[in-house]
Amino acid sequence: MSEPVYHLALPVERASCAVFSSPHSGRDYRAAFPTPPRLSLEQLRSSEDAFVDEIFADAPAFGAPLLAARMPRACVDLNRAPDDLDPALIHGATRRFLNPRIAAGLGVIPRVVAEGRPIVDGKLPLAEAQRRLAAYYHPYHARLRGLLDESRARFGLAILYDCHSMPRDALASAPTVRGRRPNVVLGDRFGAACDRWLIDAATDIFAAAGFVVARNAPFAGGHITQAYGRPAAGVQALQIELDRSLYMDEARVEKLRGFGELRALVAGVAAELARIGPRPASIAAE
C-alpha cells in the first residue's frame, strides 16, 4: 500500500458541520525531494505553516474532521489553482494571464520560498509538475470536497475552516485593531466565501479568547476559500491566519515554551467554531 498523501483525523461521530483543513503544514521533505534541492531544510521550511496541524489537532474531539497536508508547500502548494503553473520554472508552461503570485514564483509548483530564494536550479519538466499534481494535489482536494459534501448532506450546511499561519513581518502593514496589531486575520474574500454571520461569530470567538482579530487584511483568502466558498449552495469557507510569533521561533522553526498553552487556547476556539451550525431563520417583526 502506498504512503498516504495527507493525514485525516476523523471524529468518533460527525457531530459538527465543520471541516478543518491545514494545507500548508506538510513536512515530509524526504518524500517530496528524494534528490536534495539547493536549499537547506531550514530554508525550505520558511514557507511552511509549521505546527498548524498540531494547533488544530483537537478538532476531531469536537465532532469535526481535520485534514492536513503531508507534502510540504515547497513541493506543491495546495492553496493555488491546479493550472497556476510558472513558465519560469516549468518547461512547456504558458502564462495565460497576468498573475502576480506566479510572477513572484508562488505558483502551484513553487519556484521560491520566503525572501525569494529559488528552490531548485534551472527548470522542471512539465511531466514532473503533472506528477506532483496527480500524486499530491488532486487527492487532497478530492478528499476535502468529499468531507464538505458529507457535511452538507448530513447537516444541510458545510463550514470549511482553512487554517494557516502568517509571518509576524507580514503584519507590519496590517490595520490596527483598537490601536493593537492583530495576531489573527480572518479572510472571507470580502464576503464572497462566507456569509457575514459566520465571520462575525468567528471574530467574537477569537476575541473572547484574547486574540486581536482583523478581517481580510493583509490576507483575504486564497484559492481554497475562493474555490469552495459557495454560501448560496450551502458551503461556507473562512480562512484563519495565526501569527507565527505567538508559538514558534520563526527563524529556527521551533516551538516556543508556551506552545502547549497556545494550543490549548486554540482548542477552546476550535470547540466553539465547531459548534456553529446553520443560522436560524430570522423572524420578521410584526
PDB file of C-alpha atoms in Angstrom:
ATOM      1  CA  MET A   1       0.000   0.000   0.000  1.00  0.00           C
ATOM      2  CA  SER A   2       1.388   3.421  -0.942  1.00  0.00           C
ATOM      3  CA  GLU A   3       2.111   6.109   1.639  1.00  0.00           C
ATOM      4  CA  PRO A   4      -0.823   8.440   2.347  1.00  0.00           C
ATOM      5  CA  VAL A   5      -0.503  11.865   0.783  1.00  0.00           C
ATOM      6  CA  TYR A   6      -2.424  13.565   3.569  1.00  0.00           C
ATOM      7  CA  HIS A   7      -3.345  12.990   7.190  1.00  0.00           C
ATOM      8  CA  LEU A   8      -7.038  12.715   8.024  1.00  0.00           C
ATOM      9  CA  ALA A   9      -8.208  12.664  11.632  1.00  0.00           C
ATOM     10  CA  LEU A  10     -11.881  11.766  11.901  1.00  0.00           C
ATOM     11  CA  PRO A  11     -14.115  12.210  14.930  1.00  0.00           C
ATOM     12  CA  VAL A  12     -15.760   9.213  16.537  1.00  0.00           C
ATOM     13  CA  GLU A  13     -19.012  10.777  15.373  1.00  0.00           C
ATOM     14  CA  ARG A  14     -19.563  13.614  12.916  1.00  0.00           C
ATOM     15  CA  ALA A  15     -21.349  15.937  15.327  1.00  0.00           C
ATOM     16  CA  SER A  16     -20.338  19.161  13.557  1.00  0.00           C
ATOM     17  CA  CYS A  17     -20.848  20.518  10.063  1.00  0.00           C
ATOM     18  CA  ALA A  18     -17.327  21.971  10.246  1.00  0.00           C
ATOM     19  CA  VAL A  19     -14.277  20.688   8.390  1.00  0.00           C
ATOM     20  CA  PHE A  20     -10.824  21.905   9.419  1.00  0.00           C
ATOM     21  CA  SER A  21      -8.099  21.906   6.769  1.00  0.00           C
ATOM     22  CA  SER A  22      -4.371  22.633   7.095  1.00  0.00           C
ATOM     23  CA  PRO A  23      -2.967  22.632   3.546  1.00  0.00           C
ATOM     24  CA  HIS A  24       0.442  24.180   4.292  1.00  0.00           C
ATOM     25  CA  SER A  25       1.612  22.216   7.347  1.00  0.00           C
ATOM     26  CA  GLY A  26       3.105  19.286   5.397  1.00  0.00           C
ATOM     27  CA  ARG A  27       6.675  18.482   6.353  1.00  0.00           C
ATOM     28  CA  ASP A  28       7.648  15.202   4.679  1.00  0.00           C
ATOM     29  CA  TYR A  29      10.589  16.729   2.839  1.00  0.00           C
ATOM     30  CA  ARG A  30      12.356  13.431   2.284  1.00  0.00           C
ATOM     31  CA  ALA A  31       9.422  12.068   0.262  1.00  0.00           C
ATOM     32  CA  ALA A  32       8.872  15.380  -1.519  1.00  0.00           C
ATOM     33  CA  PHE A  33      12.508  15.851  -2.526  1.00  0.00           C
ATOM     34  CA  PRO A  34      14.277  12.476  -2.895  1.00  0.00           C
ATOM     35  CA  THR A  35      17.063  14.437  -4.589  1.00  0.00           C
ATOM     36  CA  PRO A  36      18.002  17.252  -2.200  1.00  0.00           C
ATOM     37  CA  PRO A  37      17.208  20.735  -3.572  1.00  0.00           C
ATOM     38  CA  ARG A  38      19.636  23.632  -3.399  1.00  0.00           C
ATOM     39  CA  LEU A  39      18.197  24.983  -0.134  1.00  0.00           C
ATOM     40  CA  SER A  40      18.689  23.733   3.402  1.00  0.00           C
ATOM     41  CA  LEU A  41      15.822  22.160   5.304  1.00  0.00           C
ATOM     42  CA  GLU A  42      15.555  25.264   7.476  1.00  0.00           C
ATOM     43  CA  GLN A  43      15.250  27.466   4.382  1.00  0.00           C
ATOM     44  CA  LEU A  44      12.634  25.190   2.822  1.00  0.00           C
ATOM     45  CA  ARG A  45      10.581  25.266   6.000  1.00  0.00           C
ATOM     46  CA  SER A  46      10.325  29.058   5.876  1.00  0.00           C
ATOM     47  CA  SER A  47       7.303  28.669   3.567  1.00  0.00           C
ATOM     48  CA  GLU A  48       5.663  26.033   5.783  1.00  0.00           C
ATOM     49  CA  ASP A  49       2.765  26.706   8.141  1.00  0.00           C
ATOM     50  CA  ALA A  50       4.708  24.813  10.758  1.00  0.00           C
ATOM     51  CA  PHE A  51       2.721  23.131  13.549  1.00  0.00           C
ATOM     52  CA  VAL A  52      -0.670  24.456  12.407  1.00  0.00           C
ATOM     53  CA  ASP A  53      -1.972  20.899  12.116  1.00  0.00           C
ATOM     54  CA  GLU A  54      -0.896  20.298  15.724  1.00  0.00           C
ATOM     55  CA  ILE A  55      -2.517  23.515  16.907  1.00  0.00           C
ATOM     56  CA  PHE A  56      -5.877  22.426  15.494  1.00  0.00           C
ATOM     57  CA  ALA A  57      -5.370  18.732  16.290  1.00  0.00           C
ATOM     58  CA  ASP A  58      -8.220  18.671  18.825  1.00  0.00           C
ATOM     59  CA  ALA A  59     -10.875  19.418  16.197  1.00  0.00           C
ATOM     60  CA  PRO A  60     -11.982  15.741  15.950  1.00  0.00           C
ATOM     61  CA  ALA A  61     -12.747  15.754  19.680  1.00  0.00           C
ATOM     62  CA  PHE A  62     -15.408  18.356  18.874  1.00  0.00           C
ATOM     63  CA  GLY A  63     -17.024  16.286  16.135  1.00  0.00           C
ATOM     64  CA  ALA A  64     -15.201  17.772  13.139  1.00  0.00           C
ATOM     65  CA  PRO A  65     -12.624  16.159  10.826  1.00  0.00           C
ATOM     66  CA  LEU A  66      -9.139  17.608  10.382  1.00  0.00           C
ATOM     67  CA  LEU A  67      -7.450  17.191   7.013  1.00  0.00           C
ATOM     68  CA  ALA A  68      -3.759  18.080   6.886  1.00  0.00           C
ATOM     69  CA  ALA A  69      -1.195  18.011   4.110  1.00  0.00           C
ATOM     70  CA  ARG A  70       1.697  15.595   4.233  1.00  0.00           C
ATOM     71  CA  MET A  71       3.672  17.088   1.363  1.00  0.00           C
ATOM     72  CA  PRO A  72       5.320  20.446   2.050  1.00  0.00           C
ATOM     73  CA  ARG A  73       4.261  23.647   0.374  1.00  0.00           C
ATOM     74  CA  ALA A  74       7.707  23.936  -1.217  1.00  0.00           C
ATOM     75  CA  CYS A  75       6.828  20.836  -3.263  1.00  0.00           C
ATOM     76  CA  VAL A  76       3.225  21.632  -4.193  1.00  0.00           C
ATOM     77  CA  ASP A  77       1.001  24.460  -2.986  1.00  0.00           C
ATOM     78  CA  LEU A  78      -2.491  23.154  -2.278  1.00  0.00           C
ATOM     79  CA  ASN A  79      -3.795  26.709  -1.944  1.00  0.00           C
ATOM     80  CA  ARG A  80      -3.278  27.504  -5.621  1.00  0.00           C
ATOM     81  CA  ALA A  81      -5.293  26.626  -8.692  1.00  0.00           C
ATOM     82  CA  PRO A  82      -4.000  23.478 -10.429  1.00  0.00           C
ATOM     83  CA  ASP A  83      -3.274  25.410 -13.618  1.00  0.00           C
ATOM     84  CA  ASP A  84      -1.190  28.079 -11.827  1.00  0.00           C
ATOM     85  CA  LEU A  85       1.990  26.809 -13.498  1.00  0.00           C
ATOM     86  CA  ASP A  86       5.024  29.087 -13.584  1.00  0.00           C
ATOM     87  CA  PRO A  87       6.690  29.328 -17.027  1.00  0.00           C
ATOM     88  CA  ALA A  88       9.896  30.460 -15.326  1.00  0.00           C
ATOM     89  CA  LEU A  89      10.053  27.078 -13.565  1.00  0.00           C
ATOM     90  CA  ILE A  90       8.096  24.589 -15.683  1.00  0.00           C
ATOM     91  CA  HIS A  91       9.173  23.696 -19.213  1.00  0.00           C
ATOM     92  CA  GLY A  92       6.177  23.921 -21.516  1.00  0.00           C
ATOM     93  CA  ALA A  93       4.004  26.001 -19.171  1.00  0.00           C
ATOM     94  CA  THR A  94       2.444  29.072 -20.707  1.00  0.00           C
ATOM     95  CA  ARG A  95       1.172  32.156 -18.928  1.00  0.00           C
ATOM     96  CA  ARG A  96      -2.416  32.764 -19.939  1.00  0.00           C
ATOM     97  CA  PHE A  97      -2.901  35.978 -17.982  1.00  0.00           C
ATOM     98  CA  LEU A  98      -1.052  38.242 -15.589  1.00  0.00           C
ATOM     99  CA  ASN A  99      -0.913  36.553 -12.185  1.00  0.00           C
ATOM    100  CA  PRO A 100       1.213  38.338  -9.573  1.00  0.00           C
ATOM    101  CA  ARG A 101       1.628  35.204  -7.468  1.00  0.00           C
ATOM    102  CA  ILE A 102       3.027  33.225 -10.395  1.00  0.00           C
ATOM    103  CA  ALA A 103       5.226  36.165 -11.336  1.00  0.00           C
ATOM    104  CA  ALA A 104       6.588  36.125  -7.780  1.00  0.00           C
ATOM    105  CA  GLY A 105       7.423  32.416  -8.082  1.00  0.00           C
ATOM    106  CA  LEU A 106       4.495  31.269  -5.955  1.00  0.00           C
ATOM    107  CA  GLY A 107       2.559  29.093  -8.369  1.00  0.00           C
ATOM    108  CA  VAL A 108       1.080  25.694  -7.624  1.00  0.00           C
ATOM    109  CA  ILE A 109       4.615  24.280  -8.005  1.00  0.00           C
ATOM    110  CA  PRO A 110       6.604  26.994  -6.197  1.00  0.00           C
ATOM    111  CA  ARG A 111       9.790  28.381  -7.661  1.00  0.00           C
ATOM    112  CA  VAL A 112      10.883  30.162  -4.482  1.00  0.00           C
ATOM    113  CA  VAL A 113      10.382  30.138  -0.729  1.00  0.00           C
ATOM    114  CA  ALA A 114      10.483  33.111   1.638  1.00  0.00           C
ATOM    115  CA  GLU A 115      12.678  36.033   0.648  1.00  0.00           C
ATOM    116  CA  GLY A 116      12.617  34.888  -2.978  1.00  0.00           C
ATOM    117  CA  ARG A 117      15.126  32.049  -2.569  1.00  0.00           C
ATOM    118  CA  PRO A 118      14.989  29.599  -5.522  1.00  0.00           C
ATOM    119  CA  ILE A 119      14.153  26.043  -4.527  1.00  0.00           C
ATOM    120  CA  VAL A 120      15.921  24.322  -7.430  1.00  0.00           C
ATOM    121  CA  ASP A 121      18.424  25.249 -10.101  1.00  0.00           C
ATOM    122  CA  GLY A 122      17.057  25.513 -13.612  1.00  0.00           C
ATOM    123  CA  LYS A 123      13.638  24.311 -14.719  1.00  0.00           C
ATOM    124  CA  LEU A 124      11.460  21.282 -14.085  1.00  0.00           C
ATOM    125  CA  PRO A 125       9.878  19.234 -16.871  1.00  0.00           C
ATOM    126  CA  LEU A 126       6.134  19.588 -17.303  1.00  0.00           C
ATOM    127  CA  ALA A 127       5.819  15.872 -16.553  1.00  0.00           C
ATOM    128  CA  GLU A 128       7.206  16.432 -13.049  1.00  0.00           C
ATOM    129  CA  ALA A 129       4.665  19.178 -12.363  1.00  0.00           C
ATOM    130  CA  GLN A 130       1.882  16.910 -13.596  1.00  0.00           C
ATOM    131  CA  ARG A 131       3.181  14.051 -11.433  1.00  0.00           C
ATOM    132  CA  ARG A 132       3.060  16.183  -8.288  1.00  0.00           C
ATOM    133  CA  LEU A 133      -0.439  17.368  -9.094  1.00  0.00           C
ATOM    134  CA  ALA A 134      -1.666  13.826  -9.705  1.00  0.00           C
ATOM    135  CA  ALA A 135       0.099  12.341  -6.685  1.00  0.00           C
ATOM    136  CA  TYR A 136      -0.433  15.047  -4.073  1.00  0.00           C
ATOM    137  CA  TYR A 137      -2.681  17.914  -5.151  1.00  0.00           C
ATOM    138  CA  HIS A 138      -5.720  16.189  -6.618  1.00  0.00           C
ATOM    139  CA  PRO A 139      -6.056  13.522  -3.872  1.00  0.00           C
ATOM    140  CA  TYR A 140      -6.068  16.213  -1.168  1.00  0.00           C
ATOM    141  CA  HIS A 141      -8.718  18.271  -2.901  1.00  0.00           C
ATOM    142  CA  ALA A 142     -10.813  15.217  -3.711  1.00  0.00           C
ATOM    143  CA  ARG A 143     -10.868  14.282  -0.028  1.00  0.00           C
ATOM    144  CA  LEU A 144     -11.625  17.843   1.022  1.00  0.00           C
ATOM    145  CA  ARG A 145     -14.557  18.012  -1.403  1.00  0.00           C
ATOM    146  CA  GLY A 146     -15.802  14.691  -0.102  1.00  0.00           C
ATOM    147  CA  LEU A 147     -15.723  15.852   3.518  1.00  0.00           C
ATOM    148  CA  LEU A 148     -17.622  19.022   2.648  1.00  0.00           C
ATOM    149  CA  ASP A 149     -20.181  17.046   0.658  1.00  0.00           C
ATOM    150  CA  GLU A 150     -20.670  14.752   3.653  1.00  0.00           C
ATOM    151  CA  SER A 151     -21.252  17.721   5.958  1.00  0.00           C
ATOM    152  CA  ARG A 152     -23.717  19.346   3.606  1.00  0.00           C
ATOM    153  CA  ALA A 153     -25.636  16.086   3.106  1.00  0.00           C
ATOM    154  CA  ARG A 154     -25.850  15.380   6.826  1.00  0.00           C
ATOM    155  CA  PHE A 155     -26.344  18.852   8.276  1.00  0.00           C
ATOM    156  CA  GLY A 156     -27.624  20.890   5.334  1.00  0.00           C
ATOM    157  CA  LEU A 157     -24.525  23.076   5.657  1.00  0.00           C
ATOM    158  CA  ALA A 158     -20.763  22.704   5.428  1.00  0.00           C
ATOM    159  CA  ILE A 159     -18.321  25.117   7.073  1.00  0.00           C
ATOM    160  CA  LEU A 160     -14.686  24.964   5.972  1.00  0.00           C
ATOM    161  CA  TYR A 161     -12.073  26.451   8.273  1.00  0.00           C
ATOM    162  CA  ASP A 162      -8.946  26.884   6.160  1.00  0.00           C
ATOM    163  CA  CYS A 163      -6.143  27.055   8.740  1.00  0.00           C
ATOM    164  CA  HIS A 164      -2.849  28.865   8.142  1.00  0.00           C
ATOM    165  CA  SER A 165      -0.098  30.819   9.850  1.00  0.00           C
ATOM    166  CA  MET A 166       1.487  34.132   8.892  1.00  0.00           C
ATOM    167  CA  PRO A 167       4.944  35.606   9.492  1.00  0.00           C
ATOM    168  CA  ARG A 168       4.990  38.387  12.054  1.00  0.00           C
ATOM    169  CA  ASP A 169       6.608  40.675   9.478  1.00  0.00           C
ATOM    170  CA  ALA A 170       3.560  40.310   7.239  1.00  0.00           C
ATOM    171  CA  LEU A 171       1.521  42.155   9.846  1.00  0.00           C
ATOM    172  CA  ALA A 172       3.583  45.327   9.632  1.00  0.00           C
ATOM    173  CA  SER A 173       1.155  46.756   7.079  1.00  0.00           C
ATOM    174  CA  ALA A 174      -1.964  45.336   8.720  1.00  0.00           C
ATOM    175  CA  PRO A 175      -4.506  47.836  10.004  1.00  0.00           C
ATOM    176  CA  THR A 176      -4.501  48.130  13.775  1.00  0.00           C
ATOM    177  CA  VAL A 177      -7.467  46.995  15.827  1.00  0.00           C
ATOM    178  CA  ARG A 178      -8.190  49.491  18.589  1.00  0.00           C
ATOM    179  CA  GLY A 179      -4.544  50.544  18.425  1.00  0.00           C
ATOM    180  CA  ARG A 180      -3.154  46.989  18.540  1.00  0.00           C
ATOM    181  CA  ARG A 181      -1.563  44.908  15.833  1.00  0.00           C
ATOM    182  CA  PRO A 182      -3.691  41.838  15.015  1.00  0.00           C
ATOM    183  CA  ASN A 183      -2.467  38.323  15.680  1.00  0.00           C
ATOM    184  CA  VAL A 184      -5.369  36.600  13.921  1.00  0.00           C
ATOM    185  CA  VAL A 185      -6.612  37.520  10.455  1.00  0.00           C
ATOM    186  CA  LEU A 186      -9.882  36.064   9.188  1.00  0.00           C
ATOM    187  CA  GLY A 187     -10.435  36.060   5.441  1.00  0.00           C
ATOM    188  CA  ASP A 188     -13.751  35.637   3.659  1.00  0.00           C
ATOM    189  CA  ARG A 189     -12.729  37.185   0.341  1.00  0.00           C
ATOM    190  CA  PHE A 190     -14.675  40.303   1.311  1.00  0.00           C
ATOM    191  CA  GLY A 191     -17.918  38.433   1.772  1.00  0.00           C
ATOM    192  CA  ALA A 192     -17.706  36.139  -1.250  1.00  0.00           C
ATOM    193  CA  ALA A 193     -16.619  32.946   0.560  1.00  0.00           C
ATOM    194  CA  CYS A 194     -18.942  33.006   3.567  1.00  0.00           C
ATOM    195  CA  ASP A 195     -21.895  34.895   4.942  1.00  0.00           C
ATOM    196  CA  ARG A 196     -21.436  37.764   7.359  1.00  0.00           C
ATOM    197  CA  TRP A 197     -22.880  35.842  10.314  1.00  0.00           C
ATOM    198  CA  LEU A 198     -20.055  33.309  10.183  1.00  0.00           C
ATOM    199  CA  ILE A 199     -17.136  35.742  10.155  1.00  0.00           C
ATOM    200  CA  ASP A 200     -18.910  37.794  12.839  1.00  0.00           C
ATOM    201  CA  ALA A 201     -19.245  34.703  15.030  1.00  0.00           C
ATOM    202  CA  ALA A 202     -15.631  33.618  14.434  1.00  0.00           C
ATOM    203  CA  THR A 203     -14.383  37.123  15.223  1.00  0.00           C
ATOM    204  CA  ASP A 204     -16.258  37.113  18.523  1.00  0.00           C
ATOM    205  CA  ILE A 205     -14.936  33.648  19.435  1.00  0.00           C
ATOM    206  CA  PHE A 206     -11.293  34.537  18.792  1.00  0.00           C
ATOM    207  CA  ALA A 207     -11.656  37.917  20.511  1.00  0.00           C
ATOM    208  CA  ALA A 208     -13.233  36.310  23.577  1.00  0.00           C
ATOM    209  CA  ALA A 209     -10.163  34.055  23.801  1.00  0.00           C
ATOM    210  CA  GLY A 210      -7.918  37.127  23.906  1.00  0.00           C
ATOM    211  CA  PHE A 211      -6.805  37.356  20.285  1.00  0.00           C
ATOM    212  CA  VAL A 212      -6.690  40.612  18.334  1.00  0.00           C
ATOM    213  CA  VAL A 213      -8.670  39.939  15.182  1.00  0.00           C
ATOM    214  CA  ALA A 214      -8.563  41.675  11.805  1.00  0.00           C
ATOM    215  CA  ARG A 215     -10.515  40.857   8.665  1.00  0.00           C
ATOM    216  CA  ASN A 216      -9.265  40.462   5.100  1.00  0.00           C
ATOM    217  CA  ALA A 217      -6.085  42.491   5.564  1.00  0.00           C
ATOM    218  CA  PRO A 218      -3.436  41.584   4.773  1.00  0.00           C
ATOM    219  CA  PHE A 219      -4.915  38.156   3.882  1.00  0.00           C
ATOM    220  CA  ALA A 220      -8.409  37.863   2.429  1.00  0.00           C
ATOM    221  CA  GLY A 221      -8.288  34.197   1.427  1.00  0.00           C
ATOM    222  CA  GLY A 222      -6.678  32.178  -1.334  1.00  0.00           C
ATOM    223  CA  HIS A 223      -7.639  29.534  -3.850  1.00  0.00           C
ATOM    224  CA  ILE A 224      -9.251  27.234  -1.294  1.00  0.00           C
ATOM    225  CA  THR A 225     -11.702  29.793   0.064  1.00  0.00           C
ATOM    226  CA  GLN A 226     -12.371  31.001  -3.475  1.00  0.00           C
ATOM    227  CA  ALA A 227     -12.939  27.509  -4.865  1.00  0.00           C
ATOM    228  CA  TYR A 228     -15.032  26.071  -2.037  1.00  0.00           C
ATOM    229  CA  GLY A 229     -16.823  29.033  -0.537  1.00  0.00           C
ATOM    230  CA  ARG A 230     -20.322  28.925  -2.030  1.00  0.00           C
ATOM    231  CA  PRO A 231     -22.646  30.331   0.640  1.00  0.00           C
ATOM    232  CA  ALA A 232     -25.709  30.179  -1.613  1.00  0.00           C
ATOM    233  CA  ALA A 233     -25.008  26.461  -2.196  1.00  0.00           C
ATOM    234  CA  GLY A 234     -24.562  25.665   1.488  1.00  0.00           C
ATOM    235  CA  VAL A 235     -20.762  25.759   1.758  1.00  0.00           C
ATOM    236  CA  GLN A 236     -19.191  28.473   3.903  1.00  0.00           C
ATOM    237  CA  ALA A 237     -15.399  28.912   3.770  1.00  0.00           C
ATOM    238  CA  LEU A 238     -13.330  31.020   6.160  1.00  0.00           C
ATOM    239  CA  GLN A 239      -9.555  31.388   6.152  1.00  0.00           C
ATOM    240  CA  ILE A 240      -7.813  31.600   9.536  1.00  0.00           C
ATOM    241  CA  GLU A 241      -4.305  33.063   9.794  1.00  0.00           C
ATOM    242  CA  LEU A 242      -2.417  32.840  13.108  1.00  0.00           C
ATOM    243  CA  ASP A 243       0.637  34.961  13.903  1.00  0.00           C
ATOM    244  CA  ARG A 244       3.542  32.502  13.993  1.00  0.00           C
ATOM    245  CA  SER A 245       5.405  34.515  16.605  1.00  0.00           C
ATOM    246  CA  LEU A 246       2.733  33.517  19.135  1.00  0.00           C
ATOM    247  CA  TYR A 247       4.002  29.961  19.316  1.00  0.00           C
ATOM    248  CA  MET A 248       7.256  29.482  17.397  1.00  0.00           C
ATOM    249  CA  ASP A 249      10.724  30.845  16.773  1.00  0.00           C
ATOM    250  CA  GLU A 250      10.267  31.788  13.130  1.00  0.00           C
ATOM    251  CA  ALA A 251      13.972  31.730  12.236  1.00  0.00           C
ATOM    252  CA  ARG A 252      14.612  28.297  13.736  1.00  0.00           C
ATOM    253  CA  VAL A 253      11.147  26.843  13.027  1.00  0.00           C
ATOM    254  CA  GLU A 254      10.961  25.651  16.620  1.00  0.00           C
ATOM    255  CA  LYS A 255       8.124  25.701  19.123  1.00  0.00           C
ATOM    256  CA  LEU A 256       8.272  28.268  21.895  1.00  0.00           C
ATOM    257  CA  ARG A 257       7.990  27.204  25.515  1.00  0.00           C
ATOM    258  CA  GLY A 258       4.375  28.361  25.605  1.00  0.00           C
ATOM    259  CA  PHE A 259       3.283  26.258  22.636  1.00  0.00           C
ATOM    260  CA  GLY A 260       1.133  23.970  24.778  1.00  0.00           C
ATOM    261  CA  GLU A 261      -0.744  26.894  26.286  1.00  0.00           C
ATOM    262  CA  LEU A 262      -1.375  28.396  22.853  1.00  0.00           C
ATOM    263  CA  ARG A 263      -2.586  25.066  21.532  1.00  0.00           C
ATOM    264  CA  ALA A 264      -4.977  24.716  24.472  1.00  0.00           C
ATOM    265  CA  LEU A 265      -6.281  28.230  23.848  1.00  0.00           C
ATOM    266  CA  VAL A 266      -6.911  27.480  20.177  1.00  0.00           C
ATOM    267  CA  ALA A 267      -8.545  24.178  21.112  1.00  0.00           C
ATOM    268  CA  GLY A 268     -11.122  26.174  23.024  1.00  0.00           C
ATOM    269  CA  VAL A 269     -11.646  28.368  19.981  1.00  0.00           C
ATOM    270  CA  ALA A 270     -11.948  25.319  17.708  1.00  0.00           C
ATOM    271  CA  ALA A 271     -14.556  23.835  20.030  1.00  0.00           C
ATOM    272  CA  GLU A 272     -16.670  26.972  19.682  1.00  0.00           C
ATOM    273  CA  LEU A 273     -16.142  27.132  15.917  1.00  0.00           C
ATOM    274  CA  ALA A 274     -17.241  23.504  15.589  1.00  0.00           C
ATOM    275  CA  ARG A 275     -20.468  24.280  17.439  1.00  0.00           C
ATOM    276  CA  ILE A 276     -21.541  26.820  14.844  1.00  0.00           C
ATOM    277  CA  GLY A 277     -24.317  25.375  12.740  1.00  0.00           C
ATOM    278  CA  PRO A 278     -26.948  26.557  10.290  1.00  0.00           C
ATOM    279  CA  ARG A 279     -28.043  30.058  11.087  1.00  0.00           C
ATOM    280  CA  PRO A 280     -31.587  30.152  12.479  1.00  0.00           C
ATOM    281  CA  ALA A 281     -34.051  31.787  10.136  1.00  0.00           C
ATOM    282  CA  SER A 282     -34.699  35.366  11.147  1.00  0.00           C
ATOM    283  CA  ILE A 283     -38.190  36.174  12.389  1.00  0.00           C
ATOM    284  CA  ALA A 284     -39.760  39.173  10.761  1.00  0.00           C
ATOM    285  CA  ALA A 285     -41.010  41.840  13.121  1.00  0.00           C
ATOM    286  CA  GLU A 286     -44.750  42.068  13.289  1.00  0.00           C
TER     287      GLU A 286
END
